[in-house]
Coordinates of C-alpha atoms in Angstrom, one line a residue:
X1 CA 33.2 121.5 86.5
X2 CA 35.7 118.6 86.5
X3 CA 38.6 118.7 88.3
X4 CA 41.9 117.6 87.1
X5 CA 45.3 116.6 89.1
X6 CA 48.5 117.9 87.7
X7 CA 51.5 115.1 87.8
X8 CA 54.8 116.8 87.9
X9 CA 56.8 116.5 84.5
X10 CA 59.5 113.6 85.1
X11 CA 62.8 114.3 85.2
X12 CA 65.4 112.8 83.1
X13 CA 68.6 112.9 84.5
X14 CA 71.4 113.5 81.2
X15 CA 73.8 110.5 81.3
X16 CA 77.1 110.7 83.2
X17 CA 80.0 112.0 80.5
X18 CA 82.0 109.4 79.7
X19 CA 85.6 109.6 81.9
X20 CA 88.3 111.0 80.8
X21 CA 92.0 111.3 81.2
X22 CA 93.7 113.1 84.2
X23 CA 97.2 112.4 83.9
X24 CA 98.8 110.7 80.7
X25 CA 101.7 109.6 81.8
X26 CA 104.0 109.1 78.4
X27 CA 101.3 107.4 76.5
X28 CA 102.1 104.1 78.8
X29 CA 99.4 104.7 81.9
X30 CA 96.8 106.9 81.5
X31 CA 94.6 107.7 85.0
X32 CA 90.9 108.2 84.3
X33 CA 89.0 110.9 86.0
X34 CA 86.8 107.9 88.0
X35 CA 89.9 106.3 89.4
X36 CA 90.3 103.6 86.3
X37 CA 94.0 103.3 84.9
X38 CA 94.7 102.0 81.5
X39 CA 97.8 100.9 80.4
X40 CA 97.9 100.7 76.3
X41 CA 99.2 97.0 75.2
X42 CA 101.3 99.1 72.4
X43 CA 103.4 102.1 73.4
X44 CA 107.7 103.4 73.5
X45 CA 108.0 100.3 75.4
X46 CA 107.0 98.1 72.7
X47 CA 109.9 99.4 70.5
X48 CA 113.1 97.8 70.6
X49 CA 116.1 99.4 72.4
X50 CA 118.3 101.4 70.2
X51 CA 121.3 100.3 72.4
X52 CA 123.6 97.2 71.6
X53 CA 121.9 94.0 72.7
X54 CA 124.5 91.1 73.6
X55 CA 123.4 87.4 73.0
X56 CA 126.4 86.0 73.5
X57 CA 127.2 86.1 77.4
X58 CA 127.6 83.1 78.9
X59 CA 125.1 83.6 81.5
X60 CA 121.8 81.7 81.9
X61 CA 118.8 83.2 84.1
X62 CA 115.4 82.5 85.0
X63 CA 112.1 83.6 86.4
X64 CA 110.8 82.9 90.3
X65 CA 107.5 84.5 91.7
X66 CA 108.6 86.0 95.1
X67 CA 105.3 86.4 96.2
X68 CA 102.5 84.1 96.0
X69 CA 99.6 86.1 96.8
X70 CA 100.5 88.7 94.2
X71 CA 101.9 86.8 91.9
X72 CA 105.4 89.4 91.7
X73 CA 108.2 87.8 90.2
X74 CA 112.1 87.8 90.1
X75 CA 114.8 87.0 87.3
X76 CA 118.0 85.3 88.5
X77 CA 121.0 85.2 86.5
X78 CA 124.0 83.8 87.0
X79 CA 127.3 83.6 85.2
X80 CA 128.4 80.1 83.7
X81 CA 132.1 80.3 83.5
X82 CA 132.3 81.5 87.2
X83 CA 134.7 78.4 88.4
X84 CA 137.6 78.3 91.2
X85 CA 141.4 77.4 89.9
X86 CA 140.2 74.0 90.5
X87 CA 137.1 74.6 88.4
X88 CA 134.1 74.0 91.0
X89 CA 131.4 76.7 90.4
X90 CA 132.7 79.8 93.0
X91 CA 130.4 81.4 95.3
X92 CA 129.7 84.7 94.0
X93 CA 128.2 87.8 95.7
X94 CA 124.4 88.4 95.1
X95 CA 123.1 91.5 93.8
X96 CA 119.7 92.2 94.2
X97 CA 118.5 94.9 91.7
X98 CA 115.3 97.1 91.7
X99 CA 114.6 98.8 88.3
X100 CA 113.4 102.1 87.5
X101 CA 110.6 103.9 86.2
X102 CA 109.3 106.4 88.5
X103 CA 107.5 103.5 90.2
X104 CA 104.9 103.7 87.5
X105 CA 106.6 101.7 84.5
X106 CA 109.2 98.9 83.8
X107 CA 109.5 95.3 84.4
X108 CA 112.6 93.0 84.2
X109 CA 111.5 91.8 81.1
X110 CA 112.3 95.4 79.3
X111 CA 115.3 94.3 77.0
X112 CA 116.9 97.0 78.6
X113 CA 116.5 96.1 82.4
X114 CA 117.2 92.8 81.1
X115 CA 120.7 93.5 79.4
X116 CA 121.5 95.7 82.7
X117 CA 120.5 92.0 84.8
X118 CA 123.1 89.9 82.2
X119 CA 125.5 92.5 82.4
X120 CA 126.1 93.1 86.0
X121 CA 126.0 89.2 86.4
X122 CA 128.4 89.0 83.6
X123 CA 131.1 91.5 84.7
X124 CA 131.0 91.9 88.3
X125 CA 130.5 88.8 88.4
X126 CA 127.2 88.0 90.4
X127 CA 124.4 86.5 91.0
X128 CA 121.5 88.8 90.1
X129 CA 117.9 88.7 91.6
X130 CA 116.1 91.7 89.2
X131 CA 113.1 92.0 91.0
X132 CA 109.4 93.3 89.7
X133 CA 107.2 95.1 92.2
X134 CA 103.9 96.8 92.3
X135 CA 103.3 99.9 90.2
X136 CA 101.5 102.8 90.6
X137 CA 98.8 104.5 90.1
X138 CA 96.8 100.9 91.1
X139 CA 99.3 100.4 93.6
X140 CA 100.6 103.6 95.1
X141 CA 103.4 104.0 97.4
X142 CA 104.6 102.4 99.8
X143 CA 103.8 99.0 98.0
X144 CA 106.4 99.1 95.9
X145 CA 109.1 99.7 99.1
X146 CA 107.4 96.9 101.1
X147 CA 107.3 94.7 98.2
X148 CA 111.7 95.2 98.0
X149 CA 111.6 93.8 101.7
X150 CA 109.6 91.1 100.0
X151 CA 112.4 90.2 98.1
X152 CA 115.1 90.0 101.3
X153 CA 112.4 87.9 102.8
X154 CA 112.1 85.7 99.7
X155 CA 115.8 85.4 100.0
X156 CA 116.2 84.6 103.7
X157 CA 114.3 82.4 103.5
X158 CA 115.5 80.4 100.8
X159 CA 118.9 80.6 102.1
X160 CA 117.7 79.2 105.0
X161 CA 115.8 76.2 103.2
X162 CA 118.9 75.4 100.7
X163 CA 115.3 75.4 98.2
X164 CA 116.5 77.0 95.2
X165 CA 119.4 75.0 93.3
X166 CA 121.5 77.9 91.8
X167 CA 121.6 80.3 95.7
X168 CA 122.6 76.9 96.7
X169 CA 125.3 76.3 94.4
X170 CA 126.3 79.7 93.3
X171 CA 125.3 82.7 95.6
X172 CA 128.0 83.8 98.5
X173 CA 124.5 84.9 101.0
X174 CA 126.8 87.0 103.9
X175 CA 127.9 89.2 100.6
X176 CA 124.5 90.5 99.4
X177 CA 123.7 94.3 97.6
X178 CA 121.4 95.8 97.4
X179 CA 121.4 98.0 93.8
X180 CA 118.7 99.9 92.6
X181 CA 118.5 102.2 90.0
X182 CA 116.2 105.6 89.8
X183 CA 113.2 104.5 92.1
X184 CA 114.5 101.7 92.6
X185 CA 117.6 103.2 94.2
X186 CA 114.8 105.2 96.5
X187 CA 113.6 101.5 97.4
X188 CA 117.4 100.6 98.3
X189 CA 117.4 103.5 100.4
X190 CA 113.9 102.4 102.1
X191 CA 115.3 98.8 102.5
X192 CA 118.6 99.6 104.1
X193 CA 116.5 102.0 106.6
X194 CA 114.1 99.0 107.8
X195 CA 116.7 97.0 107.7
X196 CA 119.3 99.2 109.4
X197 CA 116.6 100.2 112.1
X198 CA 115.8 97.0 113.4
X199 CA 112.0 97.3 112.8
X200 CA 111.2 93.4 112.1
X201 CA 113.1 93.0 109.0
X202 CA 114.9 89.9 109.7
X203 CA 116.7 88.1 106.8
X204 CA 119.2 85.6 109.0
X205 CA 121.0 84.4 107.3
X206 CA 121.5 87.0 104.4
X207 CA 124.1 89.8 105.2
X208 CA 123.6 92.6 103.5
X209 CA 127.1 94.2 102.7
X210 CA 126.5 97.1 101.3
X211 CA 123.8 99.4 99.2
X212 CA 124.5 100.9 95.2
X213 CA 122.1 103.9 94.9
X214 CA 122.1 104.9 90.7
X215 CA 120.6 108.4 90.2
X216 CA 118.0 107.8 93.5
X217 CA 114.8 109.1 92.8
X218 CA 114.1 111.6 95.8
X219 CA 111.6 114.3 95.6
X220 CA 110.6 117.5 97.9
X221 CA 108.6 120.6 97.7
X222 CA 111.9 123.1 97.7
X223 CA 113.4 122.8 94.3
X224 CA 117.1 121.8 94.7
X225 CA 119.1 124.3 92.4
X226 CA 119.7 121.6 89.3
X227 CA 115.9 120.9 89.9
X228 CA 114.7 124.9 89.4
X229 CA 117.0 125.3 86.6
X230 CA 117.2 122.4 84.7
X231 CA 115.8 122.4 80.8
X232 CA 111.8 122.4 80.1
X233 CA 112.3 120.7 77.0
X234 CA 113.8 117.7 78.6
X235 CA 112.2 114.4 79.0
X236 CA 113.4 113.3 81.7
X237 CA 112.3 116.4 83.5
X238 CA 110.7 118.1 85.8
X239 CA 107.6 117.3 84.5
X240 CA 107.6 113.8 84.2
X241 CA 108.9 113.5 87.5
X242 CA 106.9 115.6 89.3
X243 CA 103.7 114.0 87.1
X244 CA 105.0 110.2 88.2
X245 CA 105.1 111.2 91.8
X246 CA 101.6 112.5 91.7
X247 CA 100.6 109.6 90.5
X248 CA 102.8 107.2 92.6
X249 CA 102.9 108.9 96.1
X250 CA 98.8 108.5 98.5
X251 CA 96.4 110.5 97.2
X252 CA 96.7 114.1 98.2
X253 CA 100.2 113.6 99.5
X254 CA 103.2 115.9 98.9
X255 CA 106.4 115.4 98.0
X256 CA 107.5 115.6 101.2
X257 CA 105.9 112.5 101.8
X258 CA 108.8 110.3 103.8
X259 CA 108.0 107.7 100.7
X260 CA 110.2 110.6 98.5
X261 CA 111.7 112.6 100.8
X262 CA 113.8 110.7 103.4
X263 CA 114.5 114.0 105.2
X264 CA 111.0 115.6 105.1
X265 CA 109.2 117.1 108.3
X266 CA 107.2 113.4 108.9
X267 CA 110.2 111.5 107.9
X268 CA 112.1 109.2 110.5
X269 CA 115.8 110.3 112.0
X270 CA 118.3 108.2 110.4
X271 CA 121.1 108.9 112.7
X272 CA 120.6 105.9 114.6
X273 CA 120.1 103.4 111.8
X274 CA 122.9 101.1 111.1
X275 CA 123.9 101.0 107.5
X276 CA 126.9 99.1 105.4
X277 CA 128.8 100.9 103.4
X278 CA 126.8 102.7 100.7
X279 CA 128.0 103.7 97.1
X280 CA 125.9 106.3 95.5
X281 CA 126.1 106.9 91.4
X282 CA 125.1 110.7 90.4
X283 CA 124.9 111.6 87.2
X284 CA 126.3 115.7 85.7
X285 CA 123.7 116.1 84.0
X286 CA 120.6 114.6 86.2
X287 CA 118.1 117.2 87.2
X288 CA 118.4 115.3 90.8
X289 CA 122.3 115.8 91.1
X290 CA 121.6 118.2 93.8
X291 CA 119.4 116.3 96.0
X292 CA 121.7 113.6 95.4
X293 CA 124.7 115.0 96.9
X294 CA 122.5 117.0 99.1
X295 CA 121.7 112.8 100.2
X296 CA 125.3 111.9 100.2
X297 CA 126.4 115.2 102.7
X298 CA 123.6 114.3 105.1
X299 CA 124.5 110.5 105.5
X300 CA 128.0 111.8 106.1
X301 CA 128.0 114.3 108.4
X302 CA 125.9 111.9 110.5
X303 CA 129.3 109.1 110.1
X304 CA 127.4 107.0 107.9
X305 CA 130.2 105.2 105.6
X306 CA 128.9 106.9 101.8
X307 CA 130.6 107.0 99.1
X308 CA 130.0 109.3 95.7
X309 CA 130.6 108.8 92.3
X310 CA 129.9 111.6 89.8
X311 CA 129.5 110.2 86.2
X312 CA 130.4 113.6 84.2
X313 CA 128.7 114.0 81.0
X314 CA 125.7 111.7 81.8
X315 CA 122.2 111.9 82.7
X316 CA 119.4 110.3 84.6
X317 CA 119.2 106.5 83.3
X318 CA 122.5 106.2 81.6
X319 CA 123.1 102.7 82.4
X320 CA 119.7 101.8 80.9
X321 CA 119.5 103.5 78.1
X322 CA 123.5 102.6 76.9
X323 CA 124.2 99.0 79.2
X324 CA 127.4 99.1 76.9
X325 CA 128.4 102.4 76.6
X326 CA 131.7 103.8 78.2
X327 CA 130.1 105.4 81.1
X328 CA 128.4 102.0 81.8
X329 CA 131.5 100.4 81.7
X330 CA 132.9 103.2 84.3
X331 CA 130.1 102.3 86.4
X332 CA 130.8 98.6 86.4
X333 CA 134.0 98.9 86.9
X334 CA 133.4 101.6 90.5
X335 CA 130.6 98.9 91.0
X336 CA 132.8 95.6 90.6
X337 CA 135.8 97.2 93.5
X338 CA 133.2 98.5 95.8
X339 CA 131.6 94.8 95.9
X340 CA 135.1 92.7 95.5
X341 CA 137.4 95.4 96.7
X342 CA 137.8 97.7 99.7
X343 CA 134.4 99.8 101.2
X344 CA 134.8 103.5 101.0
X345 CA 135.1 105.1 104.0
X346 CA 133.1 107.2 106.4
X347 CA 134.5 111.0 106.2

């Protein structure tokens, strides 16, 4: 009889399904399921801003990388008809500004951040450094805080050298702010702690004078009333916020994280950290509002010299979405006497 060997049947393993999309965030980043993020060239931002756009300011500006290795830029502006009685160009306070966009969108090159840059230089008047950092999800927090230190680096050290023309000619560098606006007034707050704490953030000879917080982008797991109760069908919501932190804050972190809580369980005591004076913007109709002046009662009752604003009527991003508007001019106006005029005070 012959014999005959058996060869197991090969297996064909069935191809890998193609990824797909885990968190769409607006149409403008998409996370894939195997880590990949796509941002679409075409999307909102594309579209041009239904607010006012002024041409006619007398204000130039232009564009600086701040850091070499990552190739993160800065857009300075500075007003033109800023002159003394005698008509030499006046020193002006510099205000250095952090957009928004939940740390996952935005650049100073939005017409809208970019009308909010000639504006404040404009009417404070200032000199404005708007400043680009890395986004998230490719960059997740705290890159985006440690690149805003960047920036005060950048600047130190450029007031130090005399390297850059118009901060030599223009900027007033013992009156710097800090502004930011959304997340970016989360990476004020994270700058005026390293800063305030003394842990190796040294700018000599910049003096930073004070800190504007617009609508600060906090986050934590207990729902602050206006956050449990605030409209579904909103899109500046719950949702999108609590989808941008899951894609901004370390993978598997909360939102207790001290990146978007300042007073979570792992976050640091602020009660010793030195901090100007601080003028905080909330807006009526903000789902944050609570943890805002939830922010603004803590600071206080530890001495720290705060400041509040309510802007009734308005909600999150009102300065950016109506630079021109009547609340915006409100704001500039609260804005223009807390840098020119008297700070608040501490009770």
């Amino acid at each position: 009889m012959s014999s005959f060997s058996s060869c197991p049947a090969s297996s064909v393993s069935a191809p890998a399904p193609p990824p797909h999309v885990v968190e769409d965030c607006l149409g403008v980043v998409q996370l894939l399921s195997d880590g990949t993020v796509t941002r679409p060239t075409r999307s909102f931002l594309s579209d041009p801003p239904a607010h006012e756009i002024r041409r006619d300011l007398p204000v130039e500006w232009k564009d600086v990388v701040y850091d070499d290795s990552r190739g993160l830029r800065l857009r300075v502006y500075r007003p033109t008809t800023a002159t003394t009685k005698d008509g030499e160009k006046k020193n002006l306070p510099v205000v250095v500004y952090f957009h928004g966009g939940g740390f996952c969108i935005g650049s100073f090159e939005h017409p809208s951040f970019h009308e909010v840059g000639l504006r404040i230089a404009h009417d404070l008047p200032a000199v404005v450094l708007s400043a680009d950092y890395r986004l998230a999800p490719e960059h997740r927090l705290p890159a985006a805080q440690h690149d805003g230190e960047t920036v005060l680096s950048w600047l130190s050290g450029h007031a130090a050298s005399g390297a850059d023309p118009w901060l030599a000619e223009s900027a007033d560098l013992e009156r710097v702010f800090v502004w930011g606006d959304s997340c970016g007034g989360n990476m004020a707050h994270h700058v005026a702690v390293r800063h305030g704490s003394g842990c190796g953030l040294d700018i000599d000879p910049v003096r930073i004078a004070g800190y504007v917080l617009l609508c600060p982008y906090f986050g934590g797991e207990e729902r602050m009333a206006s956050e449990a109760s605030f409209p579904r069908d909103v899109l500046m919501g719950l949702a999108l916020f609590d989808q941008m932190w899951r894609l901004a804050l370390p993978a598997g972190a909360t939102r207790d994280h001290p990146a978007a809580n300042p007073f979570g369980p792992d976050s640091a005591p602020l009660d010793g950290v030195a901090l100007p004076p601080v003028l905080v913007a909330d807006a009526e109709k903000d789902l944050l509002r609570d943890r805002t002046a939830d922010y603004v009662a803590r600071l206080r009752a530890m001495g720290k010299p705060v400041e509040l604003v309510v802007f009734e009527g308005q909600g999150h991003g009102f300065f950016v979405y109506e630079p021109w508007g009547a609340a915006a001019d409100e704001l500039v106006r609260v804005v223009r006497r807390f840098v020119h005029g008297d700070p608040p005070a501490t009770s």
